[in-house]
Structure formats: C-alpha cells, structure tokens
Tab-separated table of C-alpha atoms and ligand atoms in Angstrom:
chain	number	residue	atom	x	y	z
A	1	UNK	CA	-28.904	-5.598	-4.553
A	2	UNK	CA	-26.600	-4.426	-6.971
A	3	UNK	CA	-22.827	-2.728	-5.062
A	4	UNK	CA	-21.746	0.194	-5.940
A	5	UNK	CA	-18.427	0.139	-7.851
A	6	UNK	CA	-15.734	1.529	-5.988
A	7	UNK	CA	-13.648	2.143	-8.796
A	8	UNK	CA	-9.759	3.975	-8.216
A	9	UNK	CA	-9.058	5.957	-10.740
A	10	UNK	CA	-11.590	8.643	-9.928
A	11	UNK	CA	-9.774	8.911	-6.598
A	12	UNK	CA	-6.515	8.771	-7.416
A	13	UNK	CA	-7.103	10.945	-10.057
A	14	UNK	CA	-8.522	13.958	-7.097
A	15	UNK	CA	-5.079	13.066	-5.225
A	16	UNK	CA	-2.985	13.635	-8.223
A	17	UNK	CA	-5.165	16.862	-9.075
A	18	UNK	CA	-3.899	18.504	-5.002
A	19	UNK	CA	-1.160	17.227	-5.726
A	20	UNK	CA	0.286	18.587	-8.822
A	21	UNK	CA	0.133	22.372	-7.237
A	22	UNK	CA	2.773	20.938	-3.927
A	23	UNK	CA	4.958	19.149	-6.479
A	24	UNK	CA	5.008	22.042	-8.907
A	25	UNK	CA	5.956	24.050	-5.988
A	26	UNK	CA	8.378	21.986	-3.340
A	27	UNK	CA	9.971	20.031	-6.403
A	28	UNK	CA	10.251	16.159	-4.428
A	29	UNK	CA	12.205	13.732	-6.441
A	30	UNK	CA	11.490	10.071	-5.671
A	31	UNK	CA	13.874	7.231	-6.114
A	32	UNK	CA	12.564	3.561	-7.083
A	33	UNK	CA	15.540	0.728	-6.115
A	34	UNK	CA	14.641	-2.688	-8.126
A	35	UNK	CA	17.092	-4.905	-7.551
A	36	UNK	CA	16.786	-8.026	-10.548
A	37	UNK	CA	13.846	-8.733	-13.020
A	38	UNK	CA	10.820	-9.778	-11.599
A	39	UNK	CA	7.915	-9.658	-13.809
A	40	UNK	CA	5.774	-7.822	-11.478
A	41	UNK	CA	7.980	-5.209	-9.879
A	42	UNK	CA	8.575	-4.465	-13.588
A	43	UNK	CA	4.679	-3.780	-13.891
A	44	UNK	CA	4.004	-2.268	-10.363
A	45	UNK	CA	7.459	0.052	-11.154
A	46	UNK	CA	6.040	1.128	-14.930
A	47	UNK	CA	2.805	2.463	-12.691
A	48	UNK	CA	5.109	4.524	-10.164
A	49	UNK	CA	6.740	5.811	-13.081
A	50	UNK	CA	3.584	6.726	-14.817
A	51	UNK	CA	2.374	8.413	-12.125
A	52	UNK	CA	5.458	10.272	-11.543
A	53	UNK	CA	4.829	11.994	-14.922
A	54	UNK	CA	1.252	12.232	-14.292
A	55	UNK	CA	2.004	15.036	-11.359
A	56	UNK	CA	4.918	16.307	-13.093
A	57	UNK	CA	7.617	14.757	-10.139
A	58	UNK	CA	11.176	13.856	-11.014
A	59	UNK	CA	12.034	10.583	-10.541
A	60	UNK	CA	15.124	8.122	-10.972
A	61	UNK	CA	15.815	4.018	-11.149
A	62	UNK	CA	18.533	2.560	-9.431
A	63	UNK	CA	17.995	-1.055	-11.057
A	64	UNK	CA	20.409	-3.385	-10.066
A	65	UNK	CA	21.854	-6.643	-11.040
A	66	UNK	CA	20.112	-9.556	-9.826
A	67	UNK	CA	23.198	-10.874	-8.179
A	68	UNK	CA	24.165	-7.767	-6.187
A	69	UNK	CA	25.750	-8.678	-3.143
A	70	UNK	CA	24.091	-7.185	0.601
A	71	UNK	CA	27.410	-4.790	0.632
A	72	UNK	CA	26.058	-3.221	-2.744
A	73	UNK	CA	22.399	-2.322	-1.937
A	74	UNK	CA	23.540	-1.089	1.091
A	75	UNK	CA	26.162	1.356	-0.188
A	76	UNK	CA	23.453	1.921	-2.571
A	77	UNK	CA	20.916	3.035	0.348
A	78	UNK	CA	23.552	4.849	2.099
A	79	UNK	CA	24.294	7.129	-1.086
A	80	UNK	CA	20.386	7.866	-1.543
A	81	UNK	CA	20.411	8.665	1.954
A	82	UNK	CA	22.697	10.949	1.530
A	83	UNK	CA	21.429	12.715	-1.503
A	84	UNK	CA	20.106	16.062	-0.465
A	85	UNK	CA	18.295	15.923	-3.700
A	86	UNK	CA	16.505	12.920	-3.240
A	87	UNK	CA	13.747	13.546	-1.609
A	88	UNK	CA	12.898	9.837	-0.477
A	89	UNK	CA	13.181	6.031	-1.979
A	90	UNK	CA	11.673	2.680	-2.003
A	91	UNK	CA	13.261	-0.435	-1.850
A	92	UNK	CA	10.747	-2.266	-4.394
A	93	UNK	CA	10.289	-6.114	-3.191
A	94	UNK	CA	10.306	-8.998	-3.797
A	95	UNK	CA	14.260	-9.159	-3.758
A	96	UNK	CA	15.951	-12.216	-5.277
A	97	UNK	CA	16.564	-15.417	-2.909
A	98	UNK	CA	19.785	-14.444	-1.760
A	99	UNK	CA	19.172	-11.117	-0.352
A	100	UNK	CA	15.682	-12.047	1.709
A	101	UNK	CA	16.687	-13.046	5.227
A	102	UNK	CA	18.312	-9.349	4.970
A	103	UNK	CA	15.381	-7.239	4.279
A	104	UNK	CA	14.380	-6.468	7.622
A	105	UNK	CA	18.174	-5.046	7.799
A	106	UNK	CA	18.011	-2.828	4.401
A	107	UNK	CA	14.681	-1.250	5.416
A	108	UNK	CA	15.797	0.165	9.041
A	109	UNK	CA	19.054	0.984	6.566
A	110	UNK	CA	16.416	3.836	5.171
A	111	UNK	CA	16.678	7.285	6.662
A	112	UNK	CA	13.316	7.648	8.265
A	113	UNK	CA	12.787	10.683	6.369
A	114	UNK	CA	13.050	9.467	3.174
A	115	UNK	CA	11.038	6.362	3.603
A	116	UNK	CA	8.249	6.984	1.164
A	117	UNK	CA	6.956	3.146	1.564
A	118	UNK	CA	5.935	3.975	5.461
A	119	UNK	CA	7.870	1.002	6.242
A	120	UNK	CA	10.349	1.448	8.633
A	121	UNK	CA	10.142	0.858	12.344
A	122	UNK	CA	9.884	4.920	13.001
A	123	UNK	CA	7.223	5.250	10.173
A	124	UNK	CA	5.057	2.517	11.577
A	125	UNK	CA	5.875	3.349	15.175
A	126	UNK	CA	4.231	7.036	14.466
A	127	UNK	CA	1.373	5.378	12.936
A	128	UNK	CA	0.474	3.581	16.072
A	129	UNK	CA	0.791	6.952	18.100
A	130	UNK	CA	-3.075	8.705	16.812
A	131	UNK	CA	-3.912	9.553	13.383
A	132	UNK	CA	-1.856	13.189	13.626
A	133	UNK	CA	1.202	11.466	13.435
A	134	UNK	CA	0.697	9.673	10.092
A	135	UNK	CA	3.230	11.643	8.305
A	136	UNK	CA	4.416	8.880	6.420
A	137	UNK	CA	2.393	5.587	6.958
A	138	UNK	CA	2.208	2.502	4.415
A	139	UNK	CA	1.098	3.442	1.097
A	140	UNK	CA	-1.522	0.430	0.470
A	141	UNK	CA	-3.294	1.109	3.913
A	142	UNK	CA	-3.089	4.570	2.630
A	143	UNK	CA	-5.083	4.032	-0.448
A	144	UNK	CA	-7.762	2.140	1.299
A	145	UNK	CA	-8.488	5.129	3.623
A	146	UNK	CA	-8.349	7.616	0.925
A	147	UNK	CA	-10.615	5.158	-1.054
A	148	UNK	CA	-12.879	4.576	1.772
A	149	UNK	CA	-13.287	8.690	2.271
A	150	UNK	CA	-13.707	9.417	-0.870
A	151	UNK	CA	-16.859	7.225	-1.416
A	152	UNK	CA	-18.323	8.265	1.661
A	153	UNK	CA	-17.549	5.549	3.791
A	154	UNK	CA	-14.357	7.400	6.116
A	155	UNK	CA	-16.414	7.684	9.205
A	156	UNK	CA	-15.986	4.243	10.371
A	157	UNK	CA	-16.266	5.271	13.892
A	158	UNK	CA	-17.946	2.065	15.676
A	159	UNK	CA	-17.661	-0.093	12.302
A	160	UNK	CA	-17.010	-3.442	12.407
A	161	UNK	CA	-14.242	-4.060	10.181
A	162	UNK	CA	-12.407	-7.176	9.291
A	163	UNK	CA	-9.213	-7.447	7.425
A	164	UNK	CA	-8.206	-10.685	6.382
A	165	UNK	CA	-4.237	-10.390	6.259
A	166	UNK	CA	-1.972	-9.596	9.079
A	167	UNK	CA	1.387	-9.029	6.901
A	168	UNK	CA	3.627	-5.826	7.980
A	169	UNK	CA	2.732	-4.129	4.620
A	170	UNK	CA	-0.916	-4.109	4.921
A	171	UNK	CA	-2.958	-5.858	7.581
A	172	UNK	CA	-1.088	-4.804	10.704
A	173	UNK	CA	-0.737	-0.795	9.436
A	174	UNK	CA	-4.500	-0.765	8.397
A	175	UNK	CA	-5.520	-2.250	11.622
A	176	UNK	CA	-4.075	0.766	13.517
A	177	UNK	CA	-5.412	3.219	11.170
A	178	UNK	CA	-8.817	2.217	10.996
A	179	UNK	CA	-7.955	2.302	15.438
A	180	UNK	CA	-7.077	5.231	14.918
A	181	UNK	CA	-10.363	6.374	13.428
A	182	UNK	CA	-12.264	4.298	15.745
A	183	UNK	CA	-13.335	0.847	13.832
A	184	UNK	CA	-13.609	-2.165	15.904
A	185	UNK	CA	-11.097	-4.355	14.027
A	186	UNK	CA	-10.836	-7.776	13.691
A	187	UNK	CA	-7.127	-8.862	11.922
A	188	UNK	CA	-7.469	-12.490	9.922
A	189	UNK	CA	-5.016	-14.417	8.886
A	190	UNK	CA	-3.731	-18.298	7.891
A	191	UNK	CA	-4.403	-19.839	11.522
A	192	UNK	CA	-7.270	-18.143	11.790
A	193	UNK	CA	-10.251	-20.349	13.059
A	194	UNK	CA	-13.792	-19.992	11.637
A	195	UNK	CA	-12.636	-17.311	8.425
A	196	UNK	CA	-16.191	-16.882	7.746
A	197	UNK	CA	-17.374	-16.751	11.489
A	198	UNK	CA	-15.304	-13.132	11.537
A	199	UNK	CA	-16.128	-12.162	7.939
A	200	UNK	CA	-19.713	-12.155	8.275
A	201	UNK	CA	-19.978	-9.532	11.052
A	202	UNK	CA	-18.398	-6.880	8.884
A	203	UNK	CA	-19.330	-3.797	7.657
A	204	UNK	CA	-16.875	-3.498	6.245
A	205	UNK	CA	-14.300	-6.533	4.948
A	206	UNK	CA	-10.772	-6.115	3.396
A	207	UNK	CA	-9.335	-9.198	1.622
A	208	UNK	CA	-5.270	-9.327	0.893
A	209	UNK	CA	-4.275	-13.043	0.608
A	210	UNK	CA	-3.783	-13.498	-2.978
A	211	UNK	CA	-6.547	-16.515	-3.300
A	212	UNK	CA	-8.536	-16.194	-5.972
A	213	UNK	CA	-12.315	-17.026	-4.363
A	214	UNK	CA	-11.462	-16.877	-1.271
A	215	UNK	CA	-14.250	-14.658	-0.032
A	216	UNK	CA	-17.374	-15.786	-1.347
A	217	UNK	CA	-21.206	-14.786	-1.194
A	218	UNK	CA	-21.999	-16.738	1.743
A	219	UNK	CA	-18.928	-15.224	3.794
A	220	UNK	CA	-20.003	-11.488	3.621
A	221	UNK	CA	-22.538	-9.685	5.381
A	222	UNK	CA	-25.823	-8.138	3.180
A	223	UNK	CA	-24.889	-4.606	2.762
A	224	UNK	CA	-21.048	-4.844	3.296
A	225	UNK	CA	-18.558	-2.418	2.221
A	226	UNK	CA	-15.899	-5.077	0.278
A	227	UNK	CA	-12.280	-4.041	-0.408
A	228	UNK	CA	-10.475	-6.585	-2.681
A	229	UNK	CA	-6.576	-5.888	-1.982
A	230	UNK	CA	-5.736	-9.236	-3.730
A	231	UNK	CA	-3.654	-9.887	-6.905
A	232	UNK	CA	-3.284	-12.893	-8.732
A	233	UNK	CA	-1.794	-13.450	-11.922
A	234	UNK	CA	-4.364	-16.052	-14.090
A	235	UNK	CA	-4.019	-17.089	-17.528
A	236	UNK	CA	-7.162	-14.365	-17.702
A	237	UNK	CA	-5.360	-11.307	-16.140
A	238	UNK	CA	-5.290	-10.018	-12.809
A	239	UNK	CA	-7.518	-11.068	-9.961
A	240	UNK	CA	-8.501	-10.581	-6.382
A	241	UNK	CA	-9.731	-12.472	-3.569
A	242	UNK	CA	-12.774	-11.987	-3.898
A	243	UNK	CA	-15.871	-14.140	-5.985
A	244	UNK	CA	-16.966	-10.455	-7.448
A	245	UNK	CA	-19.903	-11.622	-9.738
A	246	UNK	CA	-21.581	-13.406	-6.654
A	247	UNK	CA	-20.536	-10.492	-3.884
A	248	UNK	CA	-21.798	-7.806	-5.853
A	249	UNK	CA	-25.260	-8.937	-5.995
A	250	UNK	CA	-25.353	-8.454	-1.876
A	251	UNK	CA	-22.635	-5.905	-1.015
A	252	UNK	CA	-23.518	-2.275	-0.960
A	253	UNK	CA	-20.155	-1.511	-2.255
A	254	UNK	CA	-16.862	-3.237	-4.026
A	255	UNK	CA	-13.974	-2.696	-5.460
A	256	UNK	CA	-13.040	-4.209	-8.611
A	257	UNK	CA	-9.993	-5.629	-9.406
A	258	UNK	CA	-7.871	-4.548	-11.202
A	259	UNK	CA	-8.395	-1.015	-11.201
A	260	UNK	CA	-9.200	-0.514	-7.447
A	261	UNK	CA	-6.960	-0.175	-4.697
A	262	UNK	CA	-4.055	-0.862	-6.812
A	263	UNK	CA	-4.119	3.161	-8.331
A	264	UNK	CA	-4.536	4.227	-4.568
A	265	UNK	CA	-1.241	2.679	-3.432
A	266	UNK	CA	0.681	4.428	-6.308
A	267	UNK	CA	-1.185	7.921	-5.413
A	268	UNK	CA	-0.313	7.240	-1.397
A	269	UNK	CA	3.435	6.463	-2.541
A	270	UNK	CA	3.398	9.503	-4.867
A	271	UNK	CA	1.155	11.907	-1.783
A	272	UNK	CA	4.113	10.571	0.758
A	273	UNK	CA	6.869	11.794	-1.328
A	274	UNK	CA	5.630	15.212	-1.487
A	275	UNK	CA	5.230	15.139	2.335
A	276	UNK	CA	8.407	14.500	2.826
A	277	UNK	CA	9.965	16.976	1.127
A	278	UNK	CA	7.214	19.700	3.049
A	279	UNK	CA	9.010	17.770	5.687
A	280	UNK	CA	12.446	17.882	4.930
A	281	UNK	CA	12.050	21.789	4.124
A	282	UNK	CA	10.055	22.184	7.076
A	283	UNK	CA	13.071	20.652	9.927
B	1	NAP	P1	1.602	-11.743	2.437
B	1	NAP	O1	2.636	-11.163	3.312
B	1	NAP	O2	1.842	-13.081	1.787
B	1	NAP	O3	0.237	-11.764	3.247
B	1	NAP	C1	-0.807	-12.648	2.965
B	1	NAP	C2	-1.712	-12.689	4.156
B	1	NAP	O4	-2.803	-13.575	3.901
B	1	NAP	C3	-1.020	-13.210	5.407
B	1	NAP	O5	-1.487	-12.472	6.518
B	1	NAP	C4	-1.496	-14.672	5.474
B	1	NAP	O6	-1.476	-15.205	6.758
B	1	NAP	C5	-2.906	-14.508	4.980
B	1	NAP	N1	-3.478	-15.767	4.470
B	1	NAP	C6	-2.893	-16.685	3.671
B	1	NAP	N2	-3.768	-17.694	3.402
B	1	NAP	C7	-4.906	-17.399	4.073
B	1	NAP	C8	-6.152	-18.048	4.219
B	1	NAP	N3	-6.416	-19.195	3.606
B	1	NAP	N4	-7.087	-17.463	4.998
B	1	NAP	C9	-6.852	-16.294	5.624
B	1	NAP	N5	-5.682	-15.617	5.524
B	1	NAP	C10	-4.723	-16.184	4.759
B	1	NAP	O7	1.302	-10.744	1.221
B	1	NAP	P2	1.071	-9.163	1.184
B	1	NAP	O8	2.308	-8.528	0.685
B	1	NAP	O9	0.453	-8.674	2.442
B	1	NAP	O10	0.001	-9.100	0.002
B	1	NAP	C11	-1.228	-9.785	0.108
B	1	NAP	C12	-1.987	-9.687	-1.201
B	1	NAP	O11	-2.279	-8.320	-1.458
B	1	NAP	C13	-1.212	-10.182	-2.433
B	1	NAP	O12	-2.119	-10.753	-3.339
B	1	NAP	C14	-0.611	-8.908	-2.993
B	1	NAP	O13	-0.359	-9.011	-4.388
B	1	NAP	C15	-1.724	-7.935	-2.693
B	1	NAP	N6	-1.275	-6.537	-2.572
B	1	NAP	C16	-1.916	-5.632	-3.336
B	1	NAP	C17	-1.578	-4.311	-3.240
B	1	NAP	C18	-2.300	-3.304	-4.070
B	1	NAP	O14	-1.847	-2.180	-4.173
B	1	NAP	N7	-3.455	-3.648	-4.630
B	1	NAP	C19	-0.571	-3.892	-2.367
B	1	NAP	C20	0.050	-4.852	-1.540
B	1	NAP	C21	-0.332	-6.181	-1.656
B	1	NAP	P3	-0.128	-15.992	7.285
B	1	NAP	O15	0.939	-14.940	7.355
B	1	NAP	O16	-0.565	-16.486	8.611
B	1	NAP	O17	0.163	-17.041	6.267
C-alpha cells in the first residue's frame, strides 16, 4: 500500500479562501510579539506574515531586544491589551533564557479575548467544556482537525487515536478535542512505557517530539491515518518524526513534512484572529 498524501496547502488554502470575505468585512488586525533573534521564530514569523497578506489582514511586529527586561514585555502586553484596534496578539516563543521561568506569567498577562494562540488558562479551559465552546483553542491542534476534516477523516467518533506528546501547546489541547469529537485517546509522552505497544493500536497516530525516526514501520498499524507534527532542523532541511519512506508503504494516509501541518497552524492562528474580532464586535 501506497498512503495517501495529506498535503496542507490545499487546506489551508480553502481556510484562507472563507476567510478572506470575514476579514474583508470585520477588518481584525493581529499583532506578532518576538522578543530576540531566534532563527526559527524568524522563519515561523515570515509565514504568519505571509499569510497575513495572503487574506488581506493588517498586521504589526512588536520585535524586541533580546535583553528586554520582564517589566518591558509586560508593559508591552498591557498596551496591546489595551489597543482597541488590535484585534488579538501572540507572544511568539521560544523567549531568551532570562525571561523563561516567567512565561507562564506573560501568557495569563493576555486578555483572554485577544489570545489568538488559544493559550491561556480561559482559552484552554473552554476547550475542555464540549466542542461549542472552542472559540479560540490552540492553533496547531487546530490545524490537525481542520486537516483531518478536510481529507475525510473528521468523524473519528470511536477511533483509536494516539498522540505521542503531552506538551500544553499540542498534546494535551488535541487530546480534548479529538474527546470532544469522541476518539478514544491515548496521550504519549517521555516516561511512557512500551511507545510502540500504544502506537500500534491506532487509527490514527500523531507524532510531535522533534526525533527524527522516531516512529517507524514496525510501530504503526496497516492502514493508519499518520500525522507528522515534528520539526527538526538537519543539515538536509526540515524533518518530522516520522521514517516517511518506510510508513508510507503501509499507512493509508500521511502527512509530509514540511508542507503538512505546519500551513494549518498558520491558517488556525490567522481563522482565530478573525473570530475574535466577530467576537469582540459581537460582546
Ligand atoms: P515539547 O514541549 O518539547 O514536547 C515534546 C513532547 O515529546 C513532550 O510531550 C515529550 O515528553 C515528548 N517526548 C520527548 N521524547 C520522547 C520520546 N522518546 N518518546 C515519546 N515522547 C517523547 O515541544 P512542542 O512545543 O510540543 O513541539 C513538539 C514538536 O512539534 C517539535 O518538533 C516542534 O517543532 C513541533 N511543532 C510543530 C508545529 C507545526 O505547526 N508543525 C507546531 C508546534 C510544534 P516529556 O515532556 O515527558 O519529555
């Protein structure tokens, strides 16, 4: 068997294409903090940008000295907050050393409203509620619904689905919206016993560690639907978790990588910020 090729452009391009109309009409702007120079917030921010333009939404960049002190970023936060013209604002991480310990503190510093990452305790606490109350809910877990429904694979009522990541920013909000949908969910992680033991039961497997080859053929189940949330930087380019040359031949679908759930984090980040502002204009 050869998978399928679950490829994100094609659906982030349908997002961007209902999305255009809302933007066009409710005007959102979106705000993207960076806070130093590291290489890849520099790339993932060039693609927020990007697709900014691609829908026609304003935009701004607050980038800020690598050595800004905690009282800076937070006067920053507390002046977007205060924007009426800014619709909503991300906080793009990794922040420099200094300024880690703290993040937990800038985030719940983000008006709930405006919080176009999903990731504040309000955001993530509606996302646990039922699927009706994912107003805002964490772009990456975002994209890999809207991937999964747009290939024809959203009714995972009864699925067996195993994600292998339990982080704030992926596993843990994808676990309670595939719930949410009715999956039966089983969350991986570092300490997890047996990796394969889980990984072979699923219909449908999401990988996020960032190890190249860490899922190989023997670990996945004939049939599978795979979703490779990985990134690695090689000497080669980008690449995900998963052994793709060997997976493919027994999967019934995969994503590649790069070009697959990466686009669909952008077009959740980009489908939040118009929400928000229905939002907004809506209270
Ligand atoms: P993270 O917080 O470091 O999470 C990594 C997860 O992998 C943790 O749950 C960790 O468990 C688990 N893990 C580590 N080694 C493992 C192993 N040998 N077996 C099983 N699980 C293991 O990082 P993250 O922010 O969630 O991102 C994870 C990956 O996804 C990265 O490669 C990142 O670049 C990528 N990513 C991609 C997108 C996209 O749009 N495509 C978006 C977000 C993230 P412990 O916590 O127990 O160590």
């Amino acid at each position: 068997m050869t998978a399928s090729l679950l490829s994100g452009k094609p659906v982030a391009d349908a997002m961007f294409k209902d999305l255009a109309p809302l933007v066009k009409k409710f005007d959102p702007k979106l705000v993207i903090i960076q806070v130093g120079d590291d290489p890849a917030s520099e790339s993932y921010i060039k693609q927020k940008i990007k697709s900014c333009d691609a829908v026609g939404m304003r935009h701004a960049h607050e980038h800020l000295a690598k050595d800004v002190t905690k009282e800076e970023l937070f006067a920053v936060i507390e002046k977007l907050n205060g924007d009426a013209d800014v619709t909503g604002f991300i906080l793009q991480l990794p922040l420099p050393a200094h300024l880690v310990k703290d993040i937990p503190l800038f985030l719940r510093a983000i008006d709930p409203k405006k919080d176009v990452d999903g990731f504040t305790a309000y955001n993530v606490g509606k996302t646990m509620i039922s699927k009706d109350f994912e107003h805002l809910p964490s772009a990456t877990p975002a994209g890999i619904i809207a991937m999964l429904e747009f290939y024809g694979y959203g009714d995972v009522t009864g699925k067996e689905v195993v994600i292998v990541n339990h982080s704030n920013v992926v596993g843990k909000p994808l676990a309670v919206m595939l719930m949410n949908r009715n999956a039966t969910v089983t969350v991986c992680h570092a300490f997890t016993k047996d990796l394969a033991g889980h990984t072979k039961r699923a219909d449908i497997l999401v990988s996020a560690v960032g190890k190249p080859k860490l899922i190989t053929k023997d670990m996945v189940k004939p049939g599978a639907v795979v979703i490779d949330v990985g990134i690695t930087r090689t000497a080669d380019g980008l690449v995900g978790d998963v052994d793709f040359e060997a997976v493919k031949e027994i999967a019934s679908a995969i994503t590649p990588v790069p070009g697959g759930v990466g686009p669909l984090t952008v077009a959740s980040l980009i489908r939040n910020t118009v929400r928000a502002k229905q939002r907004q204009l809506a209270a």
